[in-house]
């Protein structure tokens, strides 16, 4: 309660990925557009949620283009590997549940609708839902704009 009163309840209740405007919990790496100062957490921070959503969408696209990733199982193994204290099979199932795509269906991460669906799944897998039941952190318009900016469409 004391922490909530000092920091504000919103800061305490939001997952770190949402607070850092990094809903995909991307690690430091590429010089993403809109990076904020390093907070020492081991995760990137962005100046706005739109910049963090865009970076996650680009990361997904690059998995398909550069790494040949074509299924949710492959996305999960790369985005949330077991050696980083994750359970990729569970992660892939969350992606599937949220996106409506089968875990081993052939997918194109450069396709706008597919990228948006998988990005939504990643946001939920990384941060949970904003509240019960199943309220998402970002609107369709926010995700659509970020993916359009990422894919250039």
PDB file of C-alpha atoms in Angstrom:
ATOM      1  CA  UNK A   1       0.000   0.000   0.000  1.00  0.00           C
ATOM      2  CA  UNK A   2       2.833   2.373   0.838  1.00  0.00           C
ATOM      3  CA  UNK A   3       4.499   1.700  -2.518  1.00  0.00           C
ATOM      4  CA  UNK A   4       1.188   2.255  -4.304  1.00  0.00           C
ATOM      5  CA  UNK A   5       0.729   5.582  -2.552  1.00  0.00           C
ATOM      6  CA  UNK A   6       4.286   6.707  -3.348  1.00  0.00           C
ATOM      7  CA  UNK A   7       4.438   5.558  -6.984  1.00  0.00           C
ATOM      8  CA  UNK A   8       0.765   5.667  -7.780  1.00  0.00           C
ATOM      9  CA  UNK A   9      -1.356   2.542  -8.098  1.00  0.00           C
ATOM     10  CA  UNK A  10      -1.034   2.553 -11.885  1.00  0.00           C
ATOM     11  CA  UNK A  11       2.748   2.180 -11.784  1.00  0.00           C
ATOM     12  CA  UNK A  12       2.539  -0.770  -9.406  1.00  0.00           C
ATOM     13  CA  UNK A  13      -0.294  -2.593 -11.137  1.00  0.00           C
ATOM     14  CA  UNK A  14       0.999  -2.522 -14.705  1.00  0.00           C
ATOM     15  CA  UNK A  15       3.441  -5.223 -15.785  1.00  0.00           C
ATOM     16  CA  UNK A  16       6.996  -4.054 -16.406  1.00  0.00           C
ATOM     17  CA  UNK A  17       6.671  -4.525 -20.171  1.00  0.00           C
ATOM     18  CA  UNK A  18       3.713  -2.147 -20.269  1.00  0.00           C
ATOM     19  CA  UNK A  19       5.424   0.376 -17.972  1.00  0.00           C
ATOM     20  CA  UNK A  20       8.539   0.318 -20.204  1.00  0.00           C
ATOM     21  CA  UNK A  21       6.386   0.730 -23.366  1.00  0.00           C
ATOM     22  CA  UNK A  22       7.902  -2.601 -24.423  1.00  0.00           C
ATOM     23  CA  UNK A  23       4.943  -4.998 -24.550  1.00  0.00           C
ATOM     24  CA  UNK A  24       7.033  -7.667 -26.282  1.00  0.00           C
ATOM     25  CA  UNK A  25       9.725  -7.471 -23.592  1.00  0.00           C
ATOM     26  CA  UNK A  26      12.426  -7.065 -26.225  1.00  0.00           C
ATOM     27  CA  UNK A  27      15.992  -7.288 -24.963  1.00  0.00           C
ATOM     28  CA  UNK A  28      18.515  -4.603 -25.922  1.00  0.00           C
ATOM     29  CA  UNK A  29      19.832  -5.176 -29.408  1.00  0.00           C
ATOM     30  CA  UNK A  30      19.043  -3.199 -32.538  1.00  0.00           C
ATOM     31  CA  UNK A  31      18.991   0.575 -32.292  1.00  0.00           C
ATOM     32  CA  UNK A  32      15.194   0.674 -32.423  1.00  0.00           C
ATOM     33  CA  UNK A  33      13.469   3.924 -33.275  1.00  0.00           C
ATOM     34  CA  UNK A  34      12.177   5.478 -30.070  1.00  0.00           C
ATOM     35  CA  UNK A  35      14.431   3.787 -27.537  1.00  0.00           C
ATOM     36  CA  UNK A  36      14.422   5.399 -24.107  1.00  0.00           C
ATOM     37  CA  UNK A  37      17.358   5.476 -21.708  1.00  0.00           C
ATOM     38  CA  UNK A  38      18.529   2.068 -20.485  1.00  0.00           C
ATOM     39  CA  UNK A  39      16.962   1.396 -17.092  1.00  0.00           C
ATOM     40  CA  UNK A  40      19.316  -1.480 -16.255  1.00  0.00           C
ATOM     41  CA  UNK A  41      16.499  -4.060 -16.308  1.00  0.00           C
ATOM     42  CA  UNK A  42      17.934  -6.103 -19.155  1.00  0.00           C
ATOM     43  CA  UNK A  43      14.969  -5.091 -21.345  1.00  0.00           C
ATOM     44  CA  UNK A  44      14.575  -2.226 -23.774  1.00  0.00           C
ATOM     45  CA  UNK A  45      12.423   0.767 -22.875  1.00  0.00           C
ATOM     46  CA  UNK A  46      10.648   2.942 -25.443  1.00  0.00           C
ATOM     47  CA  UNK A  47       9.507   6.546 -25.335  1.00  0.00           C
ATOM     48  CA  UNK A  48       5.961   5.575 -26.348  1.00  0.00           C
ATOM     49  CA  UNK A  49       3.886   2.420 -26.547  1.00  0.00           C
ATOM     50  CA  UNK A  50       3.584   2.962 -30.308  1.00  0.00           C
ATOM     51  CA  UNK A  51       7.384   2.719 -30.674  1.00  0.00           C
ATOM     52  CA  UNK A  52       7.512  -0.454 -28.579  1.00  0.00           C
ATOM     53  CA  UNK A  53       4.650  -2.050 -30.521  1.00  0.00           C
ATOM     54  CA  UNK A  54       6.335  -1.135 -33.803  1.00  0.00           C
ATOM     55  CA  UNK A  55       9.647  -2.671 -32.687  1.00  0.00           C
ATOM     56  CA  UNK A  56       7.925  -5.912 -31.669  1.00  0.00           C
ATOM     57  CA  UNK A  57       6.119  -6.054 -35.025  1.00  0.00           C
ATOM     58  CA  UNK A  58       9.386  -5.510 -36.920  1.00  0.00           C
ATOM     59  CA  UNK A  59      11.045  -8.189 -34.800  1.00  0.00           C
ATOM     60  CA  UNK A  60       8.305 -10.641 -35.779  1.00  0.00           C
ATOM     61  CA  UNK A  61       8.588  -9.733 -39.450  1.00  0.00           C
ATOM     62  CA  UNK A  62      12.355 -10.250 -39.312  1.00  0.00           C
ATOM     63  CA  UNK A  63      11.919 -13.674 -37.707  1.00  0.00           C
ATOM     64  CA  UNK A  64      10.040 -14.731 -40.817  1.00  0.00           C
ATOM     65  CA  UNK A  65      12.220 -12.981 -43.384  1.00  0.00           C
ATOM     66  CA  UNK A  66      15.651 -13.572 -41.883  1.00  0.00           C
ATOM     67  CA  UNK A  67      15.231 -16.730 -39.825  1.00  0.00           C
ATOM     68  CA  UNK A  68      12.619 -18.689 -41.765  1.00  0.00           C
ATOM     69  CA  UNK A  69      10.212 -18.831 -38.832  1.00  0.00           C
ATOM     70  CA  UNK A  70       6.843 -20.017 -40.127  1.00  0.00           C
ATOM     71  CA  UNK A  71       4.868 -21.380 -37.142  1.00  0.00           C
ATOM     72  CA  UNK A  72       3.775 -20.198 -33.706  1.00  0.00           C
ATOM     73  CA  UNK A  73       5.857 -23.008 -32.205  1.00  0.00           C
ATOM     74  CA  UNK A  74       8.929 -21.573 -33.942  1.00  0.00           C
ATOM     75  CA  UNK A  75       8.009 -18.039 -32.833  1.00  0.00           C
ATOM     76  CA  UNK A  76       7.704 -19.209 -29.224  1.00  0.00           C
ATOM     77  CA  UNK A  77      11.010 -21.093 -29.329  1.00  0.00           C
ATOM     78  CA  UNK A  78      12.756 -17.956 -30.579  1.00  0.00           C
ATOM     79  CA  UNK A  79      10.882 -15.211 -28.687  1.00  0.00           C
ATOM     80  CA  UNK A  80      10.604 -17.068 -25.379  1.00  0.00           C
ATOM     81  CA  UNK A  81      13.318 -19.757 -25.346  1.00  0.00           C
ATOM     82  CA  UNK A  82      13.539 -22.351 -22.608  1.00  0.00           C
ATOM     83  CA  UNK A  83      17.064 -21.185 -21.745  1.00  0.00           C
ATOM     84  CA  UNK A  84      15.544 -17.817 -20.704  1.00  0.00           C
ATOM     85  CA  UNK A  85      13.281 -19.440 -18.104  1.00  0.00           C
ATOM     86  CA  UNK A  86      10.290 -19.830 -20.437  1.00  0.00           C
ATOM     87  CA  UNK A  87       8.070 -22.730 -21.445  1.00  0.00           C
ATOM     88  CA  UNK A  88       7.883 -22.425 -25.244  1.00  0.00           C
ATOM     89  CA  UNK A  89       5.051 -24.960 -25.666  1.00  0.00           C
ATOM     90  CA  UNK A  90       2.873 -23.035 -23.202  1.00  0.00           C
ATOM     91  CA  UNK A  91       3.872 -19.762 -24.865  1.00  0.00           C
ATOM     92  CA  UNK A  92       2.915 -21.151 -28.307  1.00  0.00           C
ATOM     93  CA  UNK A  93      -0.451 -22.269 -26.905  1.00  0.00           C
ATOM     94  CA  UNK A  94      -1.091 -18.754 -25.579  1.00  0.00           C
ATOM     95  CA  UNK A  95      -0.178 -17.311 -28.978  1.00  0.00           C
ATOM     96  CA  UNK A  96      -2.590 -19.763 -30.583  1.00  0.00           C
ATOM     97  CA  UNK A  97      -5.432 -19.022 -28.180  1.00  0.00           C
ATOM     98  CA  UNK A  98      -5.147 -15.261 -28.624  1.00  0.00           C
ATOM     99  CA  UNK A  99      -4.406 -15.211 -32.363  1.00  0.00           C
ATOM    100  CA  UNK A 100      -6.770 -17.973 -33.452  1.00  0.00           C
ATOM    101  CA  UNK A 101      -3.932 -19.600 -35.417  1.00  0.00           C
ATOM    102  CA  UNK A 102      -2.899 -23.229 -34.943  1.00  0.00           C
ATOM    103  CA  UNK A 103       0.497 -23.678 -33.274  1.00  0.00           C
ATOM    104  CA  UNK A 104       1.965 -25.519 -36.279  1.00  0.00           C
ATOM    105  CA  UNK A 105       0.081 -23.776 -39.093  1.00  0.00           C
ATOM    106  CA  UNK A 106       2.269 -22.260 -41.791  1.00  0.00           C
ATOM    107  CA  UNK A 107       2.174 -18.476 -41.242  1.00  0.00           C
ATOM    108  CA  UNK A 108       3.643 -15.412 -42.946  1.00  0.00           C
ATOM    109  CA  UNK A 109       4.845 -12.892 -40.365  1.00  0.00           C
ATOM    110  CA  UNK A 110       5.105 -10.232 -43.097  1.00  0.00           C
ATOM    111  CA  UNK A 111       1.352 -10.438 -43.625  1.00  0.00           C
ATOM    112  CA  UNK A 112      -0.331  -7.567 -41.777  1.00  0.00           C
ATOM    113  CA  UNK A 113      -3.243  -9.563 -40.335  1.00  0.00           C
ATOM    114  CA  UNK A 114      -1.001 -12.428 -39.243  1.00  0.00           C
ATOM    115  CA  UNK A 115       1.562 -10.088 -37.708  1.00  0.00           C
ATOM    116  CA  UNK A 116      -1.184  -8.262 -35.783  1.00  0.00           C
ATOM    117  CA  UNK A 117      -2.687 -11.520 -34.512  1.00  0.00           C
ATOM    118  CA  UNK A 118       0.665 -12.894 -33.356  1.00  0.00           C
ATOM    119  CA  UNK A 119       1.644  -9.540 -31.832  1.00  0.00           C
ATOM    120  CA  UNK A 120      -1.571  -9.576 -29.778  1.00  0.00           C
ATOM    121  CA  UNK A 121      -0.644 -13.051 -28.591  1.00  0.00           C
ATOM    122  CA  UNK A 122       2.834 -11.926 -27.593  1.00  0.00           C
ATOM    123  CA  UNK A 123       1.432  -8.980 -25.646  1.00  0.00           C
ATOM    124  CA  UNK A 124      -0.828 -11.318 -23.663  1.00  0.00           C
ATOM    125  CA  UNK A 125       1.879 -13.981 -23.212  1.00  0.00           C
ATOM    126  CA  UNK A 126       4.331 -11.365 -21.926  1.00  0.00           C
ATOM    127  CA  UNK A 127       1.987  -9.167 -19.863  1.00  0.00           C
ATOM    128  CA  UNK A 128      -1.287 -10.983 -19.272  1.00  0.00           C
ATOM    129  CA  UNK A 129      -4.548  -9.180 -19.847  1.00  0.00           C
ATOM    130  CA  UNK A 130      -5.123  -5.640 -18.588  1.00  0.00           C
ATOM    131  CA  UNK A 131      -8.058  -6.825 -16.476  1.00  0.00           C
ATOM    132  CA  UNK A 132     -10.519  -9.647 -16.225  1.00  0.00           C
ATOM    133  CA  UNK A 133     -12.128 -10.848 -18.373  1.00  0.00           C
ATOM    134  CA  UNK A 134      -9.678 -10.636 -21.247  1.00  0.00           C
ATOM    135  CA  UNK A 135      -9.368  -6.871 -21.624  1.00  0.00           C
ATOM    136  CA  UNK A 136      -6.332  -6.067 -23.754  1.00  0.00           C
ATOM    137  CA  UNK A 137      -3.710  -3.395 -23.102  1.00  0.00           C
ATOM    138  CA  UNK A 138      -3.897  -1.779 -26.542  1.00  0.00           C
ATOM    139  CA  UNK A 139      -6.743  -0.930 -28.882  1.00  0.00           C
ATOM    140  CA  UNK A 140      -7.144  -2.358 -32.373  1.00  0.00           C
ATOM    141  CA  UNK A 141      -6.255   1.082 -33.746  1.00  0.00           C
ATOM    142  CA  UNK A 142      -2.986   1.248 -31.779  1.00  0.00           C
ATOM    143  CA  UNK A 143      -1.896  -2.198 -32.911  1.00  0.00           C
ATOM    144  CA  UNK A 144      -3.041  -1.604 -36.486  1.00  0.00           C
ATOM    145  CA  UNK A 145      -1.057   1.639 -36.661  1.00  0.00           C
ATOM    146  CA  UNK A 146       2.097   0.073 -35.195  1.00  0.00           C
ATOM    147  CA  UNK A 147       1.973  -2.910 -37.553  1.00  0.00           C
ATOM    148  CA  UNK A 148       1.276  -0.677 -40.555  1.00  0.00           C
ATOM    149  CA  UNK A 149       4.304   1.448 -39.625  1.00  0.00           C
ATOM    150  CA  UNK A 150       6.442  -1.670 -39.117  1.00  0.00           C
ATOM    151  CA  UNK A 151       5.451  -3.350 -42.367  1.00  0.00           C
ATOM    152  CA  UNK A 152       5.294  -0.192 -44.423  1.00  0.00           C
ATOM    153  CA  UNK A 153       1.675  -0.680 -45.444  1.00  0.00           C
TER     154      UNK A 153
END
